PDB file of N, CA and C and ligand atoms in Angstrom:
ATOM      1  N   UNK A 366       6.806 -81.028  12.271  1.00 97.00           N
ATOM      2  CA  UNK A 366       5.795 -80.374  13.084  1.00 97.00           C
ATOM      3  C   UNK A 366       6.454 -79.284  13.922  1.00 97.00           C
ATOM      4  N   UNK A 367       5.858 -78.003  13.931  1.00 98.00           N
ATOM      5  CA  UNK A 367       6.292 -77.040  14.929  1.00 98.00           C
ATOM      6  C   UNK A 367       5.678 -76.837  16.266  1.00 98.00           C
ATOM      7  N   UNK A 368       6.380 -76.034  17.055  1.00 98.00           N
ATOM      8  CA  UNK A 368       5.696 -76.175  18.734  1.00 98.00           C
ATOM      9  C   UNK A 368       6.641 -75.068  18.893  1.00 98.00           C
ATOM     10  N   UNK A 369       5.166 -74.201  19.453  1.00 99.00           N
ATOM     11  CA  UNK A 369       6.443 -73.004  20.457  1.00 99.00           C
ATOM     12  C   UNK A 369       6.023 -73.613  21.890  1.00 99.00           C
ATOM     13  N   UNK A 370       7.063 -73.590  22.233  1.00 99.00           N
ATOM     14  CA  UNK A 370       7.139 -73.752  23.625  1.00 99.00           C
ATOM     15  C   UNK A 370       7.888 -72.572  24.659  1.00 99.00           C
ATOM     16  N   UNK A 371       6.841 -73.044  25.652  1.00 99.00           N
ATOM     17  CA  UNK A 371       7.668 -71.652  26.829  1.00 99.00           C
ATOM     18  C   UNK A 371       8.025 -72.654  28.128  1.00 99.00           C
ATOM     19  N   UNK A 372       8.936 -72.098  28.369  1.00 99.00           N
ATOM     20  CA  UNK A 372       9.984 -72.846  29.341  1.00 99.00           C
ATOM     21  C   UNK A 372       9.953 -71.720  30.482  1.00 99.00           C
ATOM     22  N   UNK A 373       9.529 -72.196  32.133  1.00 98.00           N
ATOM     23  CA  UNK A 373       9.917 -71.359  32.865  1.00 98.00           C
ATOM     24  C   UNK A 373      10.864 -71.741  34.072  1.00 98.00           C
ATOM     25  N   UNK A 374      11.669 -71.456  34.419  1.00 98.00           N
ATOM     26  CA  UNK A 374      13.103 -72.166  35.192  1.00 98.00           C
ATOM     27  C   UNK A 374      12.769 -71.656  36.345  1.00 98.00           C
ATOM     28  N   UNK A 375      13.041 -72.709  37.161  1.00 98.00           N
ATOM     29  CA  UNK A 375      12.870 -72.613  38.422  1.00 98.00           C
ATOM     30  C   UNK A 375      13.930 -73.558  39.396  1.00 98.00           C
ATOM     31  N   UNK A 376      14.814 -72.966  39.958  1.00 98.00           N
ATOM     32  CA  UNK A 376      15.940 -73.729  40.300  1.00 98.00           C
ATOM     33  C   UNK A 376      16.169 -73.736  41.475  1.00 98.00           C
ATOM     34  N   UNK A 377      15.848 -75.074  42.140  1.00 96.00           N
ATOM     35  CA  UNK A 377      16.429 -74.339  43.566  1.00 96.00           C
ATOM     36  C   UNK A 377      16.701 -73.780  44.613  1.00 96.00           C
ATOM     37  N   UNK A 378      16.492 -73.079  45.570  1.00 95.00           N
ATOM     38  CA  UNK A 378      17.341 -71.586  46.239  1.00 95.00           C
ATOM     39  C   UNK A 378      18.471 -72.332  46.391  1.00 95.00           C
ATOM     40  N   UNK A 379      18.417 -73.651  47.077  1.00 96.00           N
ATOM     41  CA  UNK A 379      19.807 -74.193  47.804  1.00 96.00           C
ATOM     42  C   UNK A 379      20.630 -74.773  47.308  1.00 96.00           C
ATOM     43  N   UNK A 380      20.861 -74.708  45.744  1.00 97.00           N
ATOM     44  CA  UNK A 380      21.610 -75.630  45.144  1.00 97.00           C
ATOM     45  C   UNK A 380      22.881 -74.910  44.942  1.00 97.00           C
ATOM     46  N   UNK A 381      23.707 -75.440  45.246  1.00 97.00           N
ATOM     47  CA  UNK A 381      25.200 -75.546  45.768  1.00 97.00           C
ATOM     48  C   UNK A 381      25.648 -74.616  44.251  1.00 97.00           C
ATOM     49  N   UNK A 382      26.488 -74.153  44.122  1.00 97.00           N
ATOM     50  CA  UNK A 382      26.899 -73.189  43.175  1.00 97.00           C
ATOM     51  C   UNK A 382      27.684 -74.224  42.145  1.00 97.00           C
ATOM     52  N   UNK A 383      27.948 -75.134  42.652  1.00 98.00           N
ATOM     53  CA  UNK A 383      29.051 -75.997  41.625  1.00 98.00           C
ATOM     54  C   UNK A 383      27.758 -76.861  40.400  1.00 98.00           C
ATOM     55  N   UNK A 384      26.916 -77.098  41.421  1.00 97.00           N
ATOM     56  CA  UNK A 384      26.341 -78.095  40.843  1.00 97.00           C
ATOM     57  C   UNK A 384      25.479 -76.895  40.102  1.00 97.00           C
ATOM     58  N   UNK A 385      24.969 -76.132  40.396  1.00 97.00           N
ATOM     59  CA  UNK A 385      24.046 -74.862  39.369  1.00 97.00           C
ATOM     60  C   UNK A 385      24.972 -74.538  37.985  1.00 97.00           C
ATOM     61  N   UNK A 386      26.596 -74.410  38.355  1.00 98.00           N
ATOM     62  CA  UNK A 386      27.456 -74.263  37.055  1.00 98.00           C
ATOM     63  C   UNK A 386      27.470 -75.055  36.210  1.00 98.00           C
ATOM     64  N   UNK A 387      26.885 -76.897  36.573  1.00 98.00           N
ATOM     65  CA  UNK A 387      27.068 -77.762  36.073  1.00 98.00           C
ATOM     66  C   UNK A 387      25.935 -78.048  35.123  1.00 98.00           C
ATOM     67  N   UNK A 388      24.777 -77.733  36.186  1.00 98.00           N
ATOM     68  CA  UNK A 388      23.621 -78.264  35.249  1.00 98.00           C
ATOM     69  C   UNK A 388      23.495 -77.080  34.178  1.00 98.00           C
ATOM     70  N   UNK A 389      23.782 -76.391  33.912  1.00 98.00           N
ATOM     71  CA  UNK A 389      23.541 -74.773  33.357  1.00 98.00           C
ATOM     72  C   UNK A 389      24.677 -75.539  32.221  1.00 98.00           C
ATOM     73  N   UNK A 390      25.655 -75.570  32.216  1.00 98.00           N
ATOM     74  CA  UNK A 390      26.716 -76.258  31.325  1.00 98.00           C
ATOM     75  C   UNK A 390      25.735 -76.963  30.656  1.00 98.00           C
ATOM     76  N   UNK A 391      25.227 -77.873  31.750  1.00 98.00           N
ATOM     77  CA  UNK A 391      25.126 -78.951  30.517  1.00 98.00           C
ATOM     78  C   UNK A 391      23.817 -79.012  29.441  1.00 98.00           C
ATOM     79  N   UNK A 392      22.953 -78.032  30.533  1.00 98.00           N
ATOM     80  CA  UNK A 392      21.976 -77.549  29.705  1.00 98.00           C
ATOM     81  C   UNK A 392      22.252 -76.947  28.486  1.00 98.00           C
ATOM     82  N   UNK A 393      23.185 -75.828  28.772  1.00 98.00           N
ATOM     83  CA  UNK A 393      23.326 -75.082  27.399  1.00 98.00           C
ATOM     84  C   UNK A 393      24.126 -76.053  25.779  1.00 98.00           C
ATOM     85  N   UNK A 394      24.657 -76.969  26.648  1.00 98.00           N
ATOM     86  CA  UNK A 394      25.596 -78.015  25.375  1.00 98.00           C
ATOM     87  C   UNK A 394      24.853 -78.745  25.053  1.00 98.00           C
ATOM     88  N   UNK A 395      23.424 -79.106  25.535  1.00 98.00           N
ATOM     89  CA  UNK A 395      22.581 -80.353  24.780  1.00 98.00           C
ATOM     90  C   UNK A 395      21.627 -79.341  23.978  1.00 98.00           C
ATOM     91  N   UNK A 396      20.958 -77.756  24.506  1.00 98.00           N
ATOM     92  CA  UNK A 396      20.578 -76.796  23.499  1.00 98.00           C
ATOM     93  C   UNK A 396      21.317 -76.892  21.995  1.00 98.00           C
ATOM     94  N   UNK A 397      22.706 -76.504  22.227  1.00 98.00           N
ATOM     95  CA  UNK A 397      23.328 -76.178  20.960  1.00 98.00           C
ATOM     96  C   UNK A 397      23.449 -77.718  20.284  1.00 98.00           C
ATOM     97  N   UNK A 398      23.634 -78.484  21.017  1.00 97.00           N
ATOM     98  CA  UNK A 398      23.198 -79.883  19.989  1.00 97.00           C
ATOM     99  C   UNK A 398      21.956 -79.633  19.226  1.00 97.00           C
ATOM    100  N   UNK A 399      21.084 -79.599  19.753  1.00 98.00           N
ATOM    101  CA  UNK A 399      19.539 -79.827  19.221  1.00 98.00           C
ATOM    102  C   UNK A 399      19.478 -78.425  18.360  1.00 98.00           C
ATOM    103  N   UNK A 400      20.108 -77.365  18.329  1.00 98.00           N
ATOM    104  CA  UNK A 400      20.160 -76.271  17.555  1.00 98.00           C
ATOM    105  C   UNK A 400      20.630 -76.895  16.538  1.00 98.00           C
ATOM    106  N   UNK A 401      21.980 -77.329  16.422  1.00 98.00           N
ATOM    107  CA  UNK A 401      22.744 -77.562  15.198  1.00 98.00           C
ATOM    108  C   UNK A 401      22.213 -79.001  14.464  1.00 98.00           C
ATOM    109  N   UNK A 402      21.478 -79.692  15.112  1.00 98.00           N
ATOM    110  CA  UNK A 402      20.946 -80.416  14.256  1.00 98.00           C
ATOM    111  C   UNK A 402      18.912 -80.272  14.144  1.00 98.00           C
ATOM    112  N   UNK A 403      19.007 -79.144  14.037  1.00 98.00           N
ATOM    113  CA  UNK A 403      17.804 -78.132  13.582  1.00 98.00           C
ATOM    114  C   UNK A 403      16.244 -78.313  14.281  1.00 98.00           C
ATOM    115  N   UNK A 404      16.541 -79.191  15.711  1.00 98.00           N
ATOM    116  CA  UNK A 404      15.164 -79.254  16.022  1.00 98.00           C
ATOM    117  C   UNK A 404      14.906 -78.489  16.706  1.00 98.00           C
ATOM    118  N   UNK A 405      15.814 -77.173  16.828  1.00 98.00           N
ATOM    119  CA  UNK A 405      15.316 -76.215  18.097  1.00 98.00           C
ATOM    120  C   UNK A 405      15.441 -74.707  17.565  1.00 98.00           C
ATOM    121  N   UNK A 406      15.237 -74.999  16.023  1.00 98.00           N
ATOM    122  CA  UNK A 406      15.499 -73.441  15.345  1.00 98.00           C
ATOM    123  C   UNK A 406      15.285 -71.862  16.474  1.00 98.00           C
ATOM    124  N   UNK A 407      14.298 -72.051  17.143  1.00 98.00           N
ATOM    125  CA  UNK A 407      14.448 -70.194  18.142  1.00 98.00           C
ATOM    126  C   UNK A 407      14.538 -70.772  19.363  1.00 98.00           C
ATOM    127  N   UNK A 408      15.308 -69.911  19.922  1.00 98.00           N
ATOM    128  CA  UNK A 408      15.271 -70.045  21.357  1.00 98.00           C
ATOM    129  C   UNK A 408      15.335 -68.291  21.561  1.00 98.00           C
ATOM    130  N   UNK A 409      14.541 -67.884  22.316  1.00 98.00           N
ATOM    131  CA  UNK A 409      14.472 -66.209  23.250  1.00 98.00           C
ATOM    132  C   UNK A 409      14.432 -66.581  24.525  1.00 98.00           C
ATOM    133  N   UNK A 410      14.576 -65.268  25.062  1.00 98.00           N
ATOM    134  CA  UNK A 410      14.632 -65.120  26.136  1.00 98.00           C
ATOM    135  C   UNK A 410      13.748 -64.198  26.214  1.00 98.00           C
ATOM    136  N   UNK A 411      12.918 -64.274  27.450  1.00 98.00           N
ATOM    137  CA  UNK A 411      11.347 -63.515  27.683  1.00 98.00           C
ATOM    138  C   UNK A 411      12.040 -62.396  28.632  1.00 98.00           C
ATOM    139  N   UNK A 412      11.538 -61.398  28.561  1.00 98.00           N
ATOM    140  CA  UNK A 412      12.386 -59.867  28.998  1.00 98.00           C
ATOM    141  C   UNK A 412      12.026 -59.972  30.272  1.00 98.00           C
ATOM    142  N   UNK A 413      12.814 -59.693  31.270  1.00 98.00           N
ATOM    143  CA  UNK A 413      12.648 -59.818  32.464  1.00 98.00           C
ATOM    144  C   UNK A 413      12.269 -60.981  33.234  1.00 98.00           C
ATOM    145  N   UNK A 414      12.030 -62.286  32.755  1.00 98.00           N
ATOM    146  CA  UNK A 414      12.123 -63.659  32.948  1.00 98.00           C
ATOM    147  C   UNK A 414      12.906 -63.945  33.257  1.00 98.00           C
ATOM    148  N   UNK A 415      13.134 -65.493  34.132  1.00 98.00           N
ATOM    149  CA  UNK A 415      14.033 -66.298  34.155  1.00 98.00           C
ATOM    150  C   UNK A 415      13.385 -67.440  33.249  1.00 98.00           C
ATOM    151  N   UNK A 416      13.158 -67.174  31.771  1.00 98.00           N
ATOM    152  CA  UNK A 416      12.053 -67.782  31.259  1.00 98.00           C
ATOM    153  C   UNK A 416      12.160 -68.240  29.550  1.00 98.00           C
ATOM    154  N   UNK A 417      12.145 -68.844  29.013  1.00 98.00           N
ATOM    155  CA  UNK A 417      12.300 -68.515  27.264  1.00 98.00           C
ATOM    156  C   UNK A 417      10.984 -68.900  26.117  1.00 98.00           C
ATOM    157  N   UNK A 418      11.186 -68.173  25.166  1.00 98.00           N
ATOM    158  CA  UNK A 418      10.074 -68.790  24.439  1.00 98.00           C
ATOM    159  C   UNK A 418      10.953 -69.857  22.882  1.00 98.00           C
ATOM    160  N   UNK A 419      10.856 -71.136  22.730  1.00 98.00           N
ATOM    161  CA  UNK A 419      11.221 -71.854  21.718  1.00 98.00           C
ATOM    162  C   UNK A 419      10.592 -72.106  21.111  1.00 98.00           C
ATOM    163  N   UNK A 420      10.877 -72.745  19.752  1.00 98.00           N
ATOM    164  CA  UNK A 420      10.319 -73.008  18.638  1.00 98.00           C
ATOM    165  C   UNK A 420      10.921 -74.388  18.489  1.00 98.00           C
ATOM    166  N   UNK A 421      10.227 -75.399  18.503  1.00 98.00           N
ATOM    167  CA  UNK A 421      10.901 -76.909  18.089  1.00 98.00           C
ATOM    168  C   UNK A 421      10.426 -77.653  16.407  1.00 98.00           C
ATOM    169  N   UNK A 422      11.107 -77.751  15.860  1.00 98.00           N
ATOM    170  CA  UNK A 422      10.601 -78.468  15.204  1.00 98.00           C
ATOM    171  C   UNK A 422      11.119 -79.985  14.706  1.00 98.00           C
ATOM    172  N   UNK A 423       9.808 -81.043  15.072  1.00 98.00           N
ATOM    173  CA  UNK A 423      10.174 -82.267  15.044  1.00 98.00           C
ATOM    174  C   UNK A 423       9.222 -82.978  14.356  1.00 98.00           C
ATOM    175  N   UNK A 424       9.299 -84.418  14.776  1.00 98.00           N
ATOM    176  CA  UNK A 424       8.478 -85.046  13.901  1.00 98.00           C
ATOM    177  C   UNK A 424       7.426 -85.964  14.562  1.00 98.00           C
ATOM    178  N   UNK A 425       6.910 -85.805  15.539  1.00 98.00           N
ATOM    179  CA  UNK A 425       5.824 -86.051  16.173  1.00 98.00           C
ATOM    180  C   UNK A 425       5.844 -85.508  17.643  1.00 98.00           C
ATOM    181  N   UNK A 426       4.898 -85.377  18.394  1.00 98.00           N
ATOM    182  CA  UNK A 426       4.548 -85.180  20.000  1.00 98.00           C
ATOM    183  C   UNK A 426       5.179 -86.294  20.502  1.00 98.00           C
ATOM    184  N   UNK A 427       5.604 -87.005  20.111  1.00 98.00           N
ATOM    185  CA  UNK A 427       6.280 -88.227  21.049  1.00 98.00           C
ATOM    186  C   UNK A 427       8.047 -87.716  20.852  1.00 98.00           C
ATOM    187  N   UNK A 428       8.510 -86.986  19.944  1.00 98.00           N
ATOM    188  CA  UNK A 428       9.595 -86.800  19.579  1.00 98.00           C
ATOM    189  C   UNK A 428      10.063 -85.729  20.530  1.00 98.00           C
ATOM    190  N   UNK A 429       8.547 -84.329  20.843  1.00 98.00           N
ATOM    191  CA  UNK A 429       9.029 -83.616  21.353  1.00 98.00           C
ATOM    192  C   UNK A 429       9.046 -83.568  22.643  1.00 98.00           C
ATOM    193  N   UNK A 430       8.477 -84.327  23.650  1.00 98.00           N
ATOM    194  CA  UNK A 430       8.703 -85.016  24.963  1.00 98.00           C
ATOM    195  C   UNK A 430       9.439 -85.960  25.519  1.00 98.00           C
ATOM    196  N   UNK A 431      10.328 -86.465  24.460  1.00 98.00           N
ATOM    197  CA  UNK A 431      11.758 -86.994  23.906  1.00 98.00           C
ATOM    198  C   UNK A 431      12.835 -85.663  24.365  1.00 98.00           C
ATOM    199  N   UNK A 432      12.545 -85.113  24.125  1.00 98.00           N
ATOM    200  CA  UNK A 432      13.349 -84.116  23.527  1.00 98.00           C
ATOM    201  C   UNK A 432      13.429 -83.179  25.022  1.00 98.00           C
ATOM    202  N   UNK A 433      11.891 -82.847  25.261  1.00 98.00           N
ATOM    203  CA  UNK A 433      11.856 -81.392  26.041  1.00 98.00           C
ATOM    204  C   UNK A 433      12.506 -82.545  27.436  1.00 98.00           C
ATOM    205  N   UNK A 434      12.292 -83.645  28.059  1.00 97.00           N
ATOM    206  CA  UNK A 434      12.397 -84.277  28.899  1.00 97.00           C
ATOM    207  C   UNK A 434      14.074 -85.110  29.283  1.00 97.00           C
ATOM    208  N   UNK A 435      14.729 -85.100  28.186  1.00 95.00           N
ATOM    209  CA  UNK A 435      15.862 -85.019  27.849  1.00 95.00           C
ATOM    210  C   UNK A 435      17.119 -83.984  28.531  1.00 95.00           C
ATOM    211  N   UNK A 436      16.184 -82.770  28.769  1.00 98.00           N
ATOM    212  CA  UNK A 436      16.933 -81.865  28.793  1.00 98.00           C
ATOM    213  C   UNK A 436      17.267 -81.766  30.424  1.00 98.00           C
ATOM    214  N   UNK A 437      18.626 -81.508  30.921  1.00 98.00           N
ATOM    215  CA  UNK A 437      19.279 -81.452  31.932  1.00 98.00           C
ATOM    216  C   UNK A 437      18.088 -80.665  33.261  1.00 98.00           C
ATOM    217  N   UNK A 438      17.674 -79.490  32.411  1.00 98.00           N
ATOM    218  CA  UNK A 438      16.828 -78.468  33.582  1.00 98.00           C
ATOM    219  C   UNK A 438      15.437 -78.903  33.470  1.00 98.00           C
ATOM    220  N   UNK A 439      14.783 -79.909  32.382  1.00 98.00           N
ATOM    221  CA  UNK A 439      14.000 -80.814  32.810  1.00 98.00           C
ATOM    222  C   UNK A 439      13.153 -80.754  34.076  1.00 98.00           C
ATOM    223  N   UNK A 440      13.629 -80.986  35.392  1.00 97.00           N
ATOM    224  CA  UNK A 440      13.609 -81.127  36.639  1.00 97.00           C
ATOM    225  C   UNK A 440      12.686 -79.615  37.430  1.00 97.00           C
ATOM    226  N   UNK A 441      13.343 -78.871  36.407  1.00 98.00           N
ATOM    227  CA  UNK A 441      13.504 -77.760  37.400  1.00 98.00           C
ATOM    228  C   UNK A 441      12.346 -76.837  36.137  1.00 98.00           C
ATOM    229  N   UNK A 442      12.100 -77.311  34.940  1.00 98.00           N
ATOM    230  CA  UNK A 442      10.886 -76.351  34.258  1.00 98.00           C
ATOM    231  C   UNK A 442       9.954 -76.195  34.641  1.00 98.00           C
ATOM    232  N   UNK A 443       8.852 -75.574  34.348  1.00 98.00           N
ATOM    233  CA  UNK A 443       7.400 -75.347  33.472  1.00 98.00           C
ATOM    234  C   UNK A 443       7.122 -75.115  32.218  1.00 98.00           C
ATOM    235  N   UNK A 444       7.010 -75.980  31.644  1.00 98.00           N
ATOM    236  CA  UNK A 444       6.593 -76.242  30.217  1.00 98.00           C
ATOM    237  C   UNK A 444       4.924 -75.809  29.461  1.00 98.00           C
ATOM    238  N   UNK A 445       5.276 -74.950  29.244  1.00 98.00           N
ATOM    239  CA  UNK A 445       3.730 -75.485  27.835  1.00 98.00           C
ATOM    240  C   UNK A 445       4.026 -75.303  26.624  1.00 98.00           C
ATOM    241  N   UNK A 446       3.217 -76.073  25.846  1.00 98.00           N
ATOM    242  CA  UNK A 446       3.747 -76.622  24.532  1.00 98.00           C
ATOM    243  C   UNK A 446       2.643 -75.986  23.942  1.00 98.00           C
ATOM    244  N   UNK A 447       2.752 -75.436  22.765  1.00 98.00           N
ATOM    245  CA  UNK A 447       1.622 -75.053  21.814  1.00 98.00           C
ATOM    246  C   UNK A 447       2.091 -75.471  20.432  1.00 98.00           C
ATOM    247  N   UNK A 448       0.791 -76.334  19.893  1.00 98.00           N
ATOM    248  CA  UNK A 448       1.455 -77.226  18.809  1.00 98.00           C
ATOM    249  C   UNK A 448       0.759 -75.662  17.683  1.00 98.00           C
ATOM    250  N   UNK A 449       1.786 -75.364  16.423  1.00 98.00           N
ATOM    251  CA  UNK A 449       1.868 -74.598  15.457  1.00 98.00           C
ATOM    252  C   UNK A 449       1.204 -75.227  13.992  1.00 98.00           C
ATOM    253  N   UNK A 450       0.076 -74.492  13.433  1.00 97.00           N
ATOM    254  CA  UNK A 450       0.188 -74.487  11.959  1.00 97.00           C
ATOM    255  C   UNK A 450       0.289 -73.478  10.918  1.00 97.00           C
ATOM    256  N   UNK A 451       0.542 -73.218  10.037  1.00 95.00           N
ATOM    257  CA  UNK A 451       0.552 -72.463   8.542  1.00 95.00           C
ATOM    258  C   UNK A 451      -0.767 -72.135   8.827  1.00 95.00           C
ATOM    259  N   UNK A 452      -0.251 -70.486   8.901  1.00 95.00           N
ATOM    260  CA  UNK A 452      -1.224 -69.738   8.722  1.00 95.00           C
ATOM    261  C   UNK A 452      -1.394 -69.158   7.111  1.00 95.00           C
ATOM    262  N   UNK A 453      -2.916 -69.204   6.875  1.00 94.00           N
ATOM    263  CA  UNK A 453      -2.890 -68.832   5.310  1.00 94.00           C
ATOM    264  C   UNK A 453      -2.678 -67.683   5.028  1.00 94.00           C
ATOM    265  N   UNK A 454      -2.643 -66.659   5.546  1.00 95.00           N
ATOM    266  CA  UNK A 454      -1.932 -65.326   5.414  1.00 95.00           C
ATOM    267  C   UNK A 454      -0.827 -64.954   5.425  1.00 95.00           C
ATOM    268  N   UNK A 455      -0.337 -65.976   6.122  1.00 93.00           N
ATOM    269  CA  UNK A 455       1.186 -66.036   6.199  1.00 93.00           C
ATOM    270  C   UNK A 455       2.149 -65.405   4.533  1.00 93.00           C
ATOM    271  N   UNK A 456       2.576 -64.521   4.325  1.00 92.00           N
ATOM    272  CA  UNK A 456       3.301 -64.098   3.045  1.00 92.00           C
ATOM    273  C   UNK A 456       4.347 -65.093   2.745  1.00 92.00           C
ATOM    274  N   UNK A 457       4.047 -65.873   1.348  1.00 84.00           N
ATOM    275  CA  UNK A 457       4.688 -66.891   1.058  1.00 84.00           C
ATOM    276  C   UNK A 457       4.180 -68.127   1.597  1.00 84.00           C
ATOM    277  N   UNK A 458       3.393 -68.595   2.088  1.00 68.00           N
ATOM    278  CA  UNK A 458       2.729 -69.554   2.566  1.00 68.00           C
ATOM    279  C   UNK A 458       1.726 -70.628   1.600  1.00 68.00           C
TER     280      UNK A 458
HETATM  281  O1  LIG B1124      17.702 -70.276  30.411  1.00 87.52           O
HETATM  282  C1  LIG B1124      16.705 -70.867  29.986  1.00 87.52           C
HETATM  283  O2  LIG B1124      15.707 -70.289  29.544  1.00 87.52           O
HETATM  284  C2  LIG B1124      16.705 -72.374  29.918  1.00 87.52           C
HETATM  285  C3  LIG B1124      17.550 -72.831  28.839  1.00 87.52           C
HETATM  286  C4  LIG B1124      17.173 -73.404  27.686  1.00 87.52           C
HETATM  287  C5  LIG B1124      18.355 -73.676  26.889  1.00 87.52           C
HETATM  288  C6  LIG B1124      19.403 -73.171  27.748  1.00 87.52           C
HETATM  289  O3  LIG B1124      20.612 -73.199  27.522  1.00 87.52           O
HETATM  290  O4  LIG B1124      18.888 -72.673  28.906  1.00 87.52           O
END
């Protein structure tokens, strides 16, 4: 199942610089997990945002709130999820 999702980050003002390096670390190393084992095929970045637009693909709504809730900056998102289907126009579809 696909889902774009938009993520908007919101961190903070007062969080100590060590701990912002940390969660940002660790955010980005559980991303490239979930990249390399293919449930997070796009990740962008929205132009002038502190913001991204993703593409997940998993295997149920319970998988992907697993997943999005998992994540280190968790805490600090705004999430909306838009669940994706095959469009019939789609070329090659
Ligand atoms: O910077 C963001 O948009 C939030 C984020 C998602 C994966 C990552 O490494 O940062």
């Amino acid at each position: 199942m696909l889902f774009h999702v938009r993520m908007d980050v919101q961190l903070p003002p007062d969080l100590a610089p060590d701990a912002r390096a940390s969660l940002l670390a660790r955010e980005r190393d559980r991303a490239l997990e979930l990249q390399a084992a293919g449930s997070w095929p796009e990740l962008w970045r929205i132009v002038g945002e502190y913001a991204n637009f993703s593409i997940f693909d998993v295997e149920s709504n319970d998988d992907l709130h697993e997943i999005l809730s998992s994540l280190p900056l968790f805490p600090y998102m705004s999430i909306q999820v838009t669940p994706l289907a095959r469009h019939p126009s789609k070329l090659g579809a």
